[in-house]
Short mmCIF file of C-alpha atoms in Angstrom, two decimals:
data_model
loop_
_atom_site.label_atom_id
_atom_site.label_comp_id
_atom_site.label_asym_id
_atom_site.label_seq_id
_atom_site.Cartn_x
_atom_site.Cartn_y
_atom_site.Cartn_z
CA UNK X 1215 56.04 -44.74 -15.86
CA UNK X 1216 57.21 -41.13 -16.79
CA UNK X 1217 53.47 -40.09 -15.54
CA UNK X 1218 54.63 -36.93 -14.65
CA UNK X 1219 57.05 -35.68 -17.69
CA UNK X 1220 55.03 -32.06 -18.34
CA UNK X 1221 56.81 -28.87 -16.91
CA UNK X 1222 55.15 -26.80 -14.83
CA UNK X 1223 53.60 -24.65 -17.08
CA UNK X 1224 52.08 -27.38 -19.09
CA UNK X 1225 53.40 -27.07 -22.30
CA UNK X 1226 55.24 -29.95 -23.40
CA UNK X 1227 56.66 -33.16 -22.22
CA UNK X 1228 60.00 -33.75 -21.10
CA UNK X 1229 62.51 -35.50 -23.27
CA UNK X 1230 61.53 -39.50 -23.70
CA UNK X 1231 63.62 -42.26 -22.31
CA UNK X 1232 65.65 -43.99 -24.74
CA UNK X 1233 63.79 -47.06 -24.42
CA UNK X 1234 66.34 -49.59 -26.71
CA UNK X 1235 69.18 -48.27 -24.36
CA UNK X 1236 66.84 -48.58 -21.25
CA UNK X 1237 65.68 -52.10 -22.04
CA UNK X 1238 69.09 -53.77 -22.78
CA UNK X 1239 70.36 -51.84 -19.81
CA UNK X 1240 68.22 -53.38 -17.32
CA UNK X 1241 67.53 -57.00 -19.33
CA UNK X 1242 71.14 -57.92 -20.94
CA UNK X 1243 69.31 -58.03 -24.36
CA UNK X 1244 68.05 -55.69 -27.05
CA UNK X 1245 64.23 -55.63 -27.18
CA UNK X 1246 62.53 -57.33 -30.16
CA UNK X 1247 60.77 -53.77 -30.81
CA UNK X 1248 58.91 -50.59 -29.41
CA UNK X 1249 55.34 -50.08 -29.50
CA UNK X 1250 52.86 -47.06 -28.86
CA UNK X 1251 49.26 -46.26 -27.90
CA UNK X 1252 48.13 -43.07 -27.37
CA UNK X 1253 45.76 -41.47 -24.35
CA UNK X 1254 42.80 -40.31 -25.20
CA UNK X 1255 40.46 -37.11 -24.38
CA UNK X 1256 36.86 -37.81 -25.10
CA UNK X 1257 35.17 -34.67 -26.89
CA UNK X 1258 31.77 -35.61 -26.06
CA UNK X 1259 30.05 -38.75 -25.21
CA UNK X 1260 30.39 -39.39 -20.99
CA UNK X 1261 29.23 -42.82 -19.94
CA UNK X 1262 27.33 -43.66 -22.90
CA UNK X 1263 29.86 -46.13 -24.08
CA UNK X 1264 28.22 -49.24 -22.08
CA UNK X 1265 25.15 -48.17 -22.93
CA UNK X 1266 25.79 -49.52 -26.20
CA UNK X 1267 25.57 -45.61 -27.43
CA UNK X 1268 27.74 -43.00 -29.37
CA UNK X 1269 31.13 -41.34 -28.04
CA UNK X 1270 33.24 -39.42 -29.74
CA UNK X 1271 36.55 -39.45 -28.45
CA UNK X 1272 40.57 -38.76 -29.85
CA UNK X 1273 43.63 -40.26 -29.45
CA UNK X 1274 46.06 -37.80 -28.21
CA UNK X 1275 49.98 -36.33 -28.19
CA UNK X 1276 50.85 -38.35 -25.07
CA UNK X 1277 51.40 -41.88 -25.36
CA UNK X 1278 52.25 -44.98 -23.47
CA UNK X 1279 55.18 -47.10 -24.72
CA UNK X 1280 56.25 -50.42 -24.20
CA UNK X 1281 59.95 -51.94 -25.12
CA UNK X 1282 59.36 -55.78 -25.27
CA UNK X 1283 61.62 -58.97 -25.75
CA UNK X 1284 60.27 -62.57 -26.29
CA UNK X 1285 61.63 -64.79 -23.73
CA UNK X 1286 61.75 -68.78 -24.21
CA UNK X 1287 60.37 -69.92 -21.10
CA UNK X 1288 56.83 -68.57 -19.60
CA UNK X 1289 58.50 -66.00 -17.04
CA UNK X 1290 56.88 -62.72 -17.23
CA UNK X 1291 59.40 -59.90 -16.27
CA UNK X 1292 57.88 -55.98 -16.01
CA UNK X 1293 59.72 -52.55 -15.26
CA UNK X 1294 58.57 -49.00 -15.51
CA UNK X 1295 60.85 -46.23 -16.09
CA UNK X 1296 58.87 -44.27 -12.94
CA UNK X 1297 60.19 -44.16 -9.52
CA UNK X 1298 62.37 -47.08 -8.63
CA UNK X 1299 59.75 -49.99 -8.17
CA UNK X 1300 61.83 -52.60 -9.60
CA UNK X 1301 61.25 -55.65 -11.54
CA UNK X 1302 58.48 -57.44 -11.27
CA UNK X 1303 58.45 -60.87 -12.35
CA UNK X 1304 55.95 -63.95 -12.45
CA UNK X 1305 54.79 -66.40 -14.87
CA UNK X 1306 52.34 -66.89 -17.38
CA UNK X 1307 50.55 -70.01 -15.72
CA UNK X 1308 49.98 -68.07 -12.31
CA UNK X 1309 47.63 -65.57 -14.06
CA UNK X 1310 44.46 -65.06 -12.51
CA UNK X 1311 42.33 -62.36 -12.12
CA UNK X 1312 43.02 -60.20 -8.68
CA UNK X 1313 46.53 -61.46 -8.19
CA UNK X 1314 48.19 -58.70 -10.26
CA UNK X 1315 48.89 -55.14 -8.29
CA UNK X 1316 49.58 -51.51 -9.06
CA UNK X 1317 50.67 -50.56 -13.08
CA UNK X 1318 51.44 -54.49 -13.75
CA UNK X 1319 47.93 -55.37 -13.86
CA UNK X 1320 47.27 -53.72 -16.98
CA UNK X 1321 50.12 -55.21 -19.36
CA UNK X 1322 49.60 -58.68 -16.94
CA UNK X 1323 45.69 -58.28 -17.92
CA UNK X 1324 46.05 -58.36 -21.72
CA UNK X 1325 48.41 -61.14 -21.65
CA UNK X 1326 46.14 -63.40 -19.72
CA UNK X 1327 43.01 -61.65 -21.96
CA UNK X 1328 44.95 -63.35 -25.13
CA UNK X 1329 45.81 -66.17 -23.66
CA UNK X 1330 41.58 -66.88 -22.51
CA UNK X 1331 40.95 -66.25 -26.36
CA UNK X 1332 43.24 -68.99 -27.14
CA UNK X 1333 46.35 -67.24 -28.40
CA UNK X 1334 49.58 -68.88 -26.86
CA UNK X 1335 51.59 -65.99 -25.38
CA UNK X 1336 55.08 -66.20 -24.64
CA UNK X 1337 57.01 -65.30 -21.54
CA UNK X 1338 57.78 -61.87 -21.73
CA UNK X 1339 60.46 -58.73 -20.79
CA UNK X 1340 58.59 -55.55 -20.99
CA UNK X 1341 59.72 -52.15 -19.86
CA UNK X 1342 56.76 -49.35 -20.12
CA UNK X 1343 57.50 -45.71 -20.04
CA UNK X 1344 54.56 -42.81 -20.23
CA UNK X 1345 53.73 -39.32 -20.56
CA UNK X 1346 50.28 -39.77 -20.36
CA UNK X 1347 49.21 -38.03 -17.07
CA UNK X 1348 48.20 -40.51 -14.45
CA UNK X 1349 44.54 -40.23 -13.00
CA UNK X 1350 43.75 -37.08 -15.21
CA UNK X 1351 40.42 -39.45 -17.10
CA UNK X 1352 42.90 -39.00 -19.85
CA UNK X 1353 42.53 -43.18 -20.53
CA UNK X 1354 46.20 -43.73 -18.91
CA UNK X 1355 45.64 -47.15 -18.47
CA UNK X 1356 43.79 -48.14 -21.63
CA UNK X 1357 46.85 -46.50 -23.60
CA UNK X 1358 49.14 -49.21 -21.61
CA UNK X 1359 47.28 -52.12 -22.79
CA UNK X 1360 46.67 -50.70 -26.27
CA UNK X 1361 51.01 -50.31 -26.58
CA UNK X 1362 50.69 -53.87 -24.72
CA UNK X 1363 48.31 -55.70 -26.70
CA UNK X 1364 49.83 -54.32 -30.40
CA UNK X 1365 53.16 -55.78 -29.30
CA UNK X 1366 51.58 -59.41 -28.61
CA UNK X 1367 49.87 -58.73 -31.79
CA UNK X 1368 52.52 -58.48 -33.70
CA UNK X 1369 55.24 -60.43 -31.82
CA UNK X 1370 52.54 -63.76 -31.61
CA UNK X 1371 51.60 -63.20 -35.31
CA UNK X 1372 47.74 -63.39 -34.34
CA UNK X 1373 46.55 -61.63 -36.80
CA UNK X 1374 43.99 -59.83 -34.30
CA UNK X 1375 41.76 -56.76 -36.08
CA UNK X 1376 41.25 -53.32 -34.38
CA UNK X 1377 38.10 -54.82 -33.05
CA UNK X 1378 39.19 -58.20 -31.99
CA UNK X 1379 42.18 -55.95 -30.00
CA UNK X 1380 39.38 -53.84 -28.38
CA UNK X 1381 37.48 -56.46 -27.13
CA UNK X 1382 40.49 -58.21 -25.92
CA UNK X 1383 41.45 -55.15 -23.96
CA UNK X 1384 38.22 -54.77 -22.54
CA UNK X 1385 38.18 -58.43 -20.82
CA UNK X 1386 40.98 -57.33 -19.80
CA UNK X 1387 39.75 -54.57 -17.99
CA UNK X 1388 36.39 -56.04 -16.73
CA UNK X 1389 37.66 -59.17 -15.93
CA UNK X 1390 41.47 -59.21 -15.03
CA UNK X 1391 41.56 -55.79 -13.60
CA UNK X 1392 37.66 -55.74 -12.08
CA UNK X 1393 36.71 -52.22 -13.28
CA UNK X 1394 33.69 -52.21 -15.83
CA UNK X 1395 34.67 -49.77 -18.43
CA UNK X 1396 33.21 -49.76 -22.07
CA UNK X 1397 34.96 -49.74 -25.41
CA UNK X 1398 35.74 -46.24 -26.01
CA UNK X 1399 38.96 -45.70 -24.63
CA UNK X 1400 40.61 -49.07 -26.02
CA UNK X 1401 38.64 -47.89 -29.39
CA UNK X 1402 40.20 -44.56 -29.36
CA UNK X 1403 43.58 -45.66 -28.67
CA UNK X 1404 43.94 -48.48 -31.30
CA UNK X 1405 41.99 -46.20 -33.86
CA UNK X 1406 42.79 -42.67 -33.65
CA UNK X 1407 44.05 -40.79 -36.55
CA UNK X 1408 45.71 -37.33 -36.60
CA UNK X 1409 43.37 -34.36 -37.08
CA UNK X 1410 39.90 -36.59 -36.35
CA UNK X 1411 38.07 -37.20 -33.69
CA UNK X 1412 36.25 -41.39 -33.87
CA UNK X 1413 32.74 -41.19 -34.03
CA UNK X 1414 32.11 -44.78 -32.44
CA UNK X 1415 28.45 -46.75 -32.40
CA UNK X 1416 29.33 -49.03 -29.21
CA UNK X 1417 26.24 -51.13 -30.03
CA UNK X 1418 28.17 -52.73 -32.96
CA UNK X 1419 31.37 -50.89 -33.25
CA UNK X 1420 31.16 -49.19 -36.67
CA UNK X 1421 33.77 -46.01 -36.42
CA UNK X 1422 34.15 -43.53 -38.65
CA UNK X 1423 36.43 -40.83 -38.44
CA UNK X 1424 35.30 -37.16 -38.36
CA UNK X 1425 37.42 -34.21 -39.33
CA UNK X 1426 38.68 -32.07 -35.88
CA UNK X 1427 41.23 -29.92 -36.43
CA UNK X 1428 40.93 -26.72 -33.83
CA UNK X 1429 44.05 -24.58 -35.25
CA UNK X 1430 42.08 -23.41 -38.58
CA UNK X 1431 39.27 -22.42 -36.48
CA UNK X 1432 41.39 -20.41 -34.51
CA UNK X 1433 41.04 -22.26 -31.36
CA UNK X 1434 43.00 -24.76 -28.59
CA UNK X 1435 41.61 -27.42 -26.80
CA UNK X 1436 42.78 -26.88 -23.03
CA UNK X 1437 43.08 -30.35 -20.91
CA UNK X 1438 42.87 -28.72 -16.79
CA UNK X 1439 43.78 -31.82 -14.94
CA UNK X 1440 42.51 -30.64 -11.68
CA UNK X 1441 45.27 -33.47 -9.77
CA UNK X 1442 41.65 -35.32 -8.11
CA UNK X 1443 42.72 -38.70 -8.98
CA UNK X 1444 39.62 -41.00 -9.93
CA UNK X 1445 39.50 -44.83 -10.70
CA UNK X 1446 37.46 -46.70 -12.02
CA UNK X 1447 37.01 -49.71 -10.33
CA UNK X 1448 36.00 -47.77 -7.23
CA UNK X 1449 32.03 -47.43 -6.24
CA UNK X 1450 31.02 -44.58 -7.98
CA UNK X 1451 31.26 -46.04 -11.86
CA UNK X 1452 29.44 -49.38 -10.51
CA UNK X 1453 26.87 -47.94 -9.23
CA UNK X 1454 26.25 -45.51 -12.22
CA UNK X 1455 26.75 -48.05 -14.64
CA UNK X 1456 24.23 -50.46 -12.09
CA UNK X 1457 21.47 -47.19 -12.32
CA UNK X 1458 22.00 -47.55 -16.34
CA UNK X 1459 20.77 -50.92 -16.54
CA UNK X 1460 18.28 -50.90 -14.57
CA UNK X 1461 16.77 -48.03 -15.92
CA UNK X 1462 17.12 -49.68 -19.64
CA UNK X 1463 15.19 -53.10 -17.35
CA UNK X 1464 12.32 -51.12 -16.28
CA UNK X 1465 11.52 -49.26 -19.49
CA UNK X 1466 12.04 -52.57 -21.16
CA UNK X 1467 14.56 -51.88 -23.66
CA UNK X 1468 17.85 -53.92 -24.86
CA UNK X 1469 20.18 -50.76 -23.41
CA UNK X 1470 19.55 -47.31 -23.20
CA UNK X 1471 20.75 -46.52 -26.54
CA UNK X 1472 17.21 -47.09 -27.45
CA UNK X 1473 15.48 -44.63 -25.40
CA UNK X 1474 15.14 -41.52 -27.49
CA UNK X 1475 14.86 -37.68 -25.70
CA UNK X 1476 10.96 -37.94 -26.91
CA UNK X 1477 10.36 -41.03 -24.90
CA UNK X 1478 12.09 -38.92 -21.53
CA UNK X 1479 8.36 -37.60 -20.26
CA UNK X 1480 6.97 -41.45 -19.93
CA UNK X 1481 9.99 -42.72 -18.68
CA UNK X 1482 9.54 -39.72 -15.43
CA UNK X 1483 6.83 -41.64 -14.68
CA UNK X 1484 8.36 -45.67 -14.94
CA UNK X 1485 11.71 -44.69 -12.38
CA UNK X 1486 12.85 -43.38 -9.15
CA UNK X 1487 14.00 -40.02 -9.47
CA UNK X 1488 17.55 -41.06 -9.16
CA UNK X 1489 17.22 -43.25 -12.15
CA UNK X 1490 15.14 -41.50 -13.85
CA UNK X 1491 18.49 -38.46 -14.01
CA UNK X 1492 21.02 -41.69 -14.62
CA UNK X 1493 18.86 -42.26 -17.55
CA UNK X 1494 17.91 -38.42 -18.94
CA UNK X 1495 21.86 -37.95 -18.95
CA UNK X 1496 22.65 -40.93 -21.68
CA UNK X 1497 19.87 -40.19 -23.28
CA UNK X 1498 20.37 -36.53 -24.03
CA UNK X 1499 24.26 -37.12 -23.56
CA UNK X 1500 24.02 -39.40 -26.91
CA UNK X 1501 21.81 -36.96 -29.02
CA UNK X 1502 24.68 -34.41 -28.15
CA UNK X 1503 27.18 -36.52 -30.09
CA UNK X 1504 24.98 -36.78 -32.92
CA UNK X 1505 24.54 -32.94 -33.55
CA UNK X 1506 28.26 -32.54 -32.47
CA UNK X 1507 29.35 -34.66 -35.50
CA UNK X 1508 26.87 -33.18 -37.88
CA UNK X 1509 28.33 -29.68 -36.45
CA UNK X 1510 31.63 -30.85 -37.23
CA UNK X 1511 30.82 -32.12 -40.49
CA UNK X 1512 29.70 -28.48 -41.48
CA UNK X 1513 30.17 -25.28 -39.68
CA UNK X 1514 33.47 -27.29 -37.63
CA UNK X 1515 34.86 -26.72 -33.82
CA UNK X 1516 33.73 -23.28 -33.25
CA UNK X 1517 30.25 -24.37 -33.47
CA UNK X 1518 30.28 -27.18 -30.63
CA UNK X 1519 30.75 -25.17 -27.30
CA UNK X 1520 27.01 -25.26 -25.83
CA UNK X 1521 26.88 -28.82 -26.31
CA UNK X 1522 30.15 -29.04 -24.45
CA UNK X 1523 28.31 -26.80 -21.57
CA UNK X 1524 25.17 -28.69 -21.86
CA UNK X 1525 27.73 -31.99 -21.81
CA UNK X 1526 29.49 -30.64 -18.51
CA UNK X 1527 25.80 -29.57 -16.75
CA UNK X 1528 24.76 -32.88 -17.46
CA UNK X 1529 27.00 -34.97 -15.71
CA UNK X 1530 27.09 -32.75 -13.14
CA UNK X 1531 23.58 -32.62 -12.16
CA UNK X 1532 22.11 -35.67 -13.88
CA UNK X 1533 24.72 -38.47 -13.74
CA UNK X 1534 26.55 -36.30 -10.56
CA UNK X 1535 29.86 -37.61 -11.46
CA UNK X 1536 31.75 -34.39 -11.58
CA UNK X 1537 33.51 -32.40 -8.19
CA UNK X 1538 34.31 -28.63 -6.81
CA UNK X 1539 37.86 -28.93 -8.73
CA UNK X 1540 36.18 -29.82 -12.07
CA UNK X 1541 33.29 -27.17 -12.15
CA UNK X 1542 35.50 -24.44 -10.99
CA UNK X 1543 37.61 -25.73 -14.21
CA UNK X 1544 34.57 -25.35 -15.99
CA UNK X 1545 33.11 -22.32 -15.13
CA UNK X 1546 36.55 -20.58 -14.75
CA UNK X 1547 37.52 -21.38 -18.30
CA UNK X 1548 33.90 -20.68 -19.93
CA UNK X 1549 34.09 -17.11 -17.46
CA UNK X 1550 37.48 -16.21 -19.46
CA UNK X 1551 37.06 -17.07 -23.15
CA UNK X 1552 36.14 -20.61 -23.79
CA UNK X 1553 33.46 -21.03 -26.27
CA UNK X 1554 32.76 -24.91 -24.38
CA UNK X 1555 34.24 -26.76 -21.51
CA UNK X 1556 33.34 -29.81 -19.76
CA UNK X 1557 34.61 -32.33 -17.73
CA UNK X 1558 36.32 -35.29 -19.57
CA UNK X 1559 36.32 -39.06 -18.68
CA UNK X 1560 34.41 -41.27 -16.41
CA UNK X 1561 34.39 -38.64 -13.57
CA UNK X 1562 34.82 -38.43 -9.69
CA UNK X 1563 38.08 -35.94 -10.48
CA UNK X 1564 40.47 -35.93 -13.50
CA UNK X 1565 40.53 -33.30 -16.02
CA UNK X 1566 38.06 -30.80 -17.66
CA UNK X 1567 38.87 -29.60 -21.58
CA UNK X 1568 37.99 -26.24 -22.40
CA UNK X 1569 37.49 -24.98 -25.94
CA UNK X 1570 39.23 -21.86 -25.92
CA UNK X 1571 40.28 -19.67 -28.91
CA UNK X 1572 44.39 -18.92 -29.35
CA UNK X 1573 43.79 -15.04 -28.42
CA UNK X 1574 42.05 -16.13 -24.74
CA UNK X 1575 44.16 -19.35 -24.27
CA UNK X 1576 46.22 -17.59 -21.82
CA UNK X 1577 43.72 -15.87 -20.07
CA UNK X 1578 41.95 -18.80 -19.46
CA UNK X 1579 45.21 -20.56 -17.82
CA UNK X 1580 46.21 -17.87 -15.68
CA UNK X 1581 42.40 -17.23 -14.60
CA UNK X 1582 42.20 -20.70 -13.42
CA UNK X 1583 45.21 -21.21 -11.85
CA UNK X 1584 44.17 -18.24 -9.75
CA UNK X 1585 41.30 -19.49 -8.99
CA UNK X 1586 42.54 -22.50 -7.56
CA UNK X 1587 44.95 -21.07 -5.32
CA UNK X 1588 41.67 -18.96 -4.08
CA UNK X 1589 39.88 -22.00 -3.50
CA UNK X 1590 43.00 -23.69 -1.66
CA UNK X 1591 43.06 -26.67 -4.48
CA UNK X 1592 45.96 -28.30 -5.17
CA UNK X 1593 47.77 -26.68 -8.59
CA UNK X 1594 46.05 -27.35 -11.88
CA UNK X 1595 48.29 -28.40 -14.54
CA UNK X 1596 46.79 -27.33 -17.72
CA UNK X 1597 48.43 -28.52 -21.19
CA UNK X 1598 46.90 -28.41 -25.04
CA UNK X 1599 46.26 -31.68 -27.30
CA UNK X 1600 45.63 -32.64 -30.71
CA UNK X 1601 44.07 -35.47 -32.13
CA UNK X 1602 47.00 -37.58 -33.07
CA UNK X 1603 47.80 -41.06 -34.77
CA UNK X 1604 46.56 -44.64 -33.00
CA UNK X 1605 48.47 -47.46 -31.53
CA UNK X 1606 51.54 -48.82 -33.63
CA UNK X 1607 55.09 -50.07 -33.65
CA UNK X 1608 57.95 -47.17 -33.98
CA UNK X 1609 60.93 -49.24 -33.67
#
């Protein structure tokens, strides 16, 4: 994967591989077609997700591609244009949870995801190439098996909806891959649109699309990817997501979605006092999306930076999910012009966005890669998105 295609100053990503020319260069054969799903940066909405709550997330300018061929016999071959890895090739039968390693897992995951809902999947020549920064919480691997599971989509002729294609892609995840992530990057990916941001209900998956457009408003949306990798199928999002439920089992209650910031006081005095913060930050984290949407709806982006700081203090003290690299992001970026930051994505490193106007935007870059030379942190590197279109086919 082209993780790493941004120049130094974070502006724009290099030139893309030709993938057609790539594809028949390392298979023999011309691929059947290309296929893209974008990243994703989620505006507001941390951890709520599997809480059967409210996120509000975009799909983004960086995407992941996949070139893909049908084969006629059930060997699965994979490349990445990244590094020199080389081919990996099994077979459809041998698919089992835990056997897959590194990038593969993800493309490997969906196929054996559509194969569990019945859908008879072909062998397979894939070649994946990215720009979508690697570890950054900006939903690199979600994007892969959005591009992934649109091509078996279309090449299998299953007829799968948006929603069918997100749960898919979330077996995928939980089961195949062993990380247990929600819907809202998958949802994001495969239902983005340019200049909106998808207001998502994960209780029942009703999106709607809500208007986000920061040049109007005079402003940029920053993405600081602080180069603190994260995962999540480490510790730290089990045990959150663990806290969440049993929280939602004490005060007796489906999911936490249906604890409102009224019914916080009583709960104080039903959970721990770890809990108890696991619980206050979904709660107050999904009231935050509501007024961001109805902000957006009126008065638009310039409106929406203290939720953003409330967002950011929230995870940080409540849900403490964020890190040194992130809050110095944060606080660097709100110290130098932005209107809102916060840390983006399920935490433990990654990136922080910052809602900066255009006249500040490089005051706020300079000021924080400053101040992580100070603090002897690696290099930021610190790039702008839009909201852009969802998955599809381009060639």
């Amino acid at each position: 994967m082209n993780i790493q295609e941004q120049d130094q100053a974070g502006t724009a990503p290099a030139a893309r591989v030709d993938l057609d020319a790539r594809f028949e260069q390392e298979f023999g054969s011309a691929p059947d077609g290309v296929w893209q799903a974008p990243g994703r940066v989620n505006l507001i909405g941390e951890h709520t997700d599997y809480n059967e709550g409210f996120v509000l997330p975009f799909a983004i300018d960086r995407t992941a591609r996949v070139a893909v061929a049908v084969r006629r016999d059930d060997t699965v071959r994979l490349l990445s244009t990244y590094g020199d890895q080389g081919v990996v090739s099994t077979t459809i039968g041998s698919l089992q949870p835990g056997t897959a390693k590194g990038w593969t897992k993800y493309p490997l995951g969906v196929v054996w995801a559509l194969r569990e809902k019945g859908i008879e999947v072909p062998g397979l020549d894939l070649l994946l190439d990215s720009n979508v920064p690697l570890g950054a919480g900006l939903s690199s691997s979600h994007a892969i098996e959005c591009a992934v599971i649109t091509a078996l989509n279309d090449l299998t002729g299953a007829g799968l909806a948006a929603q069918d294609m997100v749960l898919a892609t979330q077996r995928a995840e939980n089961d195949f891959v062993g990380a247990p992530t929600g819907i809202m990057d998958q949802s994001a990916s495969l239902r983005g649109s340019e200049g909106h941001a998808v207001f998502l209900d994960c209780r029942d998956q009703t999106a709607s699309l809500v208007p986000f457009e920061t040049g109007p408003a005079g402003l940029v949306l920053l993405v600081i990817d602080t180069k603190v990798s994260h995962s999540h199928s480490d510790g730290g999002y089990a045990s959150r997501r663990a806290s969440c439920e049993l929280g939602a089992e004490v005060l007796g209650v489906k999911a936490l979605r249906d604890v409102q910031v009224g019914d916080l006081e009583e709960a104080s005095g039903l959970l721990d006092e770890v809990t108890f913060r696991r619980v206050r930050h979904v709660v107050t984290e999904n009231d935050r999306v509501l007024q961001t949407v109805e902000l957006l709806g009126g008065p638009g982006p310039s409106a929406i930076g203290p939720l953003l700081d409330a967002s950011h203090a929230s995870m940080r003290d409540d849900f403490e999910i964020s890190c040194p690299e992130l809050d110095l992001a944060v606080d660097t970026s709100r110290a130098n012009g932005a209107i809102g930051a916060r840390m983006t994505g399920g935490g433990f490193g990654g990136a922080a966005i910052a809602l900066t106007p255009v006249d500040a935007e490089q005051k706020v870059r300079d000021a924080v890669v400053k101040a992580f030379a100070d603090a002897g942190f690696t290099a930021p590197e610190i790039f702008t998105v839009t909201p852009a279109a969802g998955a599809m086919r381009i060639a």
